[in-house]
C-alpha cells in the first residue's frame, strides 16, 4: 500500500540551546514507510557517526524508521523551512506541508 500524506510536527519557534524534536508519521503505508527530512528543500543527511557528518557540523539525529528529527541543541543556523517525505517503495512518496521553525 502506498503511503498517505504524513503528519509533520515542527515547532514554529525554539530557544537557542534547547532540545527540539520534530516528528513525521503516516499510518497507511505497507510495508511501513521510511521518512526523509528536508530543510529549505535540501535532504538532510543521516548521521552515521562517520567523520564526514562531524565535518559537516551536523547537530541533529534523524531516524528514518521512526520519522523523528532530534536536535540536541538548536542554534540560529537551524532556523529554516522543514518538511518530511514518506516512502515505502510503493506508489509515489508523500510529503507534508512545509513548516518554518524560527530559532
PDB file of N, CA, C and O in Angstrom, residues 19-20 24-25 27 33-34 36 42 55 63 70-71 81-84 87 101:
ATOM      1  N   UNK A  19      16.558  21.495  23.378  1.00  0.00           N
ATOM      2  CA  UNK A  19      16.359  20.259  22.623  1.00  0.00           C
ATOM      3  C   UNK A  19      15.058  20.385  21.836  1.00  0.00           C
ATOM      4  O   UNK A  19      14.030  20.781  22.387  1.00  0.00           O
ATOM      5  N   UNK A  20      15.115  20.068  20.546  1.00  0.00           N
ATOM      6  CA  UNK A  20      13.919  20.132  19.705  1.00  0.00           C
ATOM      7  C   UNK A  20      13.765  18.793  19.002  1.00  0.00           C
ATOM      8  O   UNK A  20      14.720  18.277  18.416  1.00  0.00           O
ATOM      9  N   UNK A  24       7.396  12.905  12.187  1.00  0.00           N
ATOM     10  CA  UNK A  24       6.737  12.716  10.900  1.00  0.00           C
ATOM     11  C   UNK A  24       6.153  11.313  10.902  1.00  0.00           C
ATOM     12  O   UNK A  24       6.856  10.357  11.216  1.00  0.00           O
ATOM     13  N   UNK A  25       4.863  11.204  10.576  1.00  0.00           N
ATOM     14  CA  UNK A  25       4.231   9.883  10.684  1.00  0.00           C
ATOM     15  C   UNK A  25       3.108   9.745   9.672  1.00  0.00           C
ATOM     16  O   UNK A  25       2.330  10.670   9.467  1.00  0.00           O
ATOM     17  N   UNK A  27       0.309   6.379   8.519  1.00  0.00           N
ATOM     18  CA  UNK A  27      -0.073   5.063   9.047  1.00  0.00           C
ATOM     19  C   UNK A  27      -0.601   4.093   8.001  1.00  0.00           C
ATOM     20  O   UNK A  27      -0.840   2.927   8.315  1.00  0.00           O
ATOM     21  N   UNK A  33       6.551   2.967   6.041  1.00  0.00           N
ATOM     22  CA  UNK A  33       7.337   3.966   5.325  1.00  0.00           C
ATOM     23  C   UNK A  33       8.650   4.268   6.034  1.00  0.00           C
ATOM     24  O   UNK A  33       8.772   4.111   7.246  1.00  0.00           O
ATOM     25  N   UNK A  34       9.609   4.733   5.224  1.00  0.00           N
ATOM     26  CA  UNK A  34      10.797   5.377   5.765  1.00  0.00           C
ATOM     27  C   UNK A  34      10.621   6.871   5.536  1.00  0.00           C
ATOM     28  O   UNK A  34       9.964   7.297   4.584  1.00  0.00           O
ATOM     29  N   UNK A  36      12.230  10.827   5.279  1.00  0.00           N
ATOM     30  CA  UNK A  36      13.389  11.660   4.974  1.00  0.00           C
ATOM     31  C   UNK A  36      13.016  13.109   5.254  1.00  0.00           C
ATOM     32  O   UNK A  36      12.013  13.598   4.740  1.00  0.00           O
ATOM     33  N   UNK A  42      16.418  20.933   0.903  1.00  0.00           N
ATOM     34  CA  UNK A  42      17.599  20.075   0.758  1.00  0.00           C
ATOM     35  C   UNK A  42      17.479  18.887   1.708  1.00  0.00           C
ATOM     36  O   UNK A  42      17.172  19.068   2.890  1.00  0.00           O
ATOM     37  N   UNK A  55      32.293  16.704  10.226  1.00  0.00           N
ATOM     38  CA  UNK A  55      32.878  17.787   9.452  1.00  0.00           C
ATOM     39  C   UNK A  55      31.788  18.728   8.939  1.00  0.00           C
ATOM     40  O   UNK A  55      31.990  19.927   8.825  1.00  0.00           O
ATOM     41  N   UNK A  63      16.072   9.760  12.386  1.00  0.00           N
ATOM     42  CA  UNK A  63      15.737   8.346  12.384  1.00  0.00           C
ATOM     43  C   UNK A  63      14.738   8.094  11.258  1.00  0.00           C
ATOM     44  O   UNK A  63      13.590   8.527  11.332  1.00  0.00           O
ATOM     45  N   UNK A  70      15.840  14.932  15.671  1.00  0.00           N
ATOM     46  CA  UNK A  70      16.138  15.417  17.018  1.00  0.00           C
ATOM     47  C   UNK A  70      17.359  16.317  16.997  1.00  0.00           C
ATOM     48  O   UNK A  70      18.418  15.934  16.502  1.00  0.00           O
ATOM     49  N   UNK A  71      17.174  17.538  17.503  1.00  0.00           N
ATOM     50  CA  UNK A  71      18.287  18.468  17.669  1.00  0.00           C
ATOM     51  C   UNK A  71      18.650  18.489  19.157  1.00  0.00           C
ATOM     52  O   UNK A  71      17.809  18.818  19.984  1.00  0.00           O
ATOM     53  N   UNK A  81      12.955  26.189   6.830  1.00  0.00           N
ATOM     54  CA  UNK A  81      11.684  25.566   6.470  1.00  0.00           C
ATOM     55  C   UNK A  81      11.898  24.067   6.345  1.00  0.00           C
ATOM     56  O   UNK A  81      12.742  23.609   5.571  1.00  0.00           O
ATOM     57  N   UNK A  82      11.121  23.333   7.116  1.00  0.00           N
ATOM     58  CA  UNK A  82      11.284  21.887   7.196  1.00  0.00           C
ATOM     59  C   UNK A  82      10.054  21.162   6.660  1.00  0.00           C
ATOM     60  O   UNK A  82       8.929  21.608   6.849  1.00  0.00           O
ATOM     61  N   UNK A  83      10.296  20.036   6.010  1.00  0.00           N
ATOM     62  CA  UNK A  83       9.200  19.115   5.703  1.00  0.00           C
ATOM     63  C   UNK A  83       9.786  17.719   5.616  1.00  0.00           C
ATOM     64  O   UNK A  83      10.993  17.546   5.548  1.00  0.00           O
ATOM     65  N   UNK A  84       8.916  16.729   5.656  1.00  0.00           N
ATOM     66  CA  UNK A  84       9.413  15.373   5.518  1.00  0.00           C
ATOM     67  C   UNK A  84       8.652  14.637   4.439  1.00  0.00           C
ATOM     68  O   UNK A  84       7.570  15.043   4.031  1.00  0.00           O
ATOM     69  N   UNK A  87       8.159   7.373   2.207  1.00  0.00           N
ATOM     70  CA  UNK A  87       8.197   6.486   1.044  1.00  0.00           C
ATOM     71  C   UNK A  87       8.408   5.049   1.496  1.00  0.00           C
ATOM     72  O   UNK A  87       9.079   4.795   2.497  1.00  0.00           O
ATOM     73  N   UNK A 101      10.575  26.824  11.204  1.00  0.00           N
ATOM     74  CA  UNK A 101      10.993  26.916  12.595  1.00  0.00           C
ATOM     75  C   UNK A 101      11.955  28.096  12.728  1.00  0.00           C
ATOM     76  O   UNK A 101      12.937  28.190  12.005  1.00  0.00           O
TER      77      UNK A 101
END
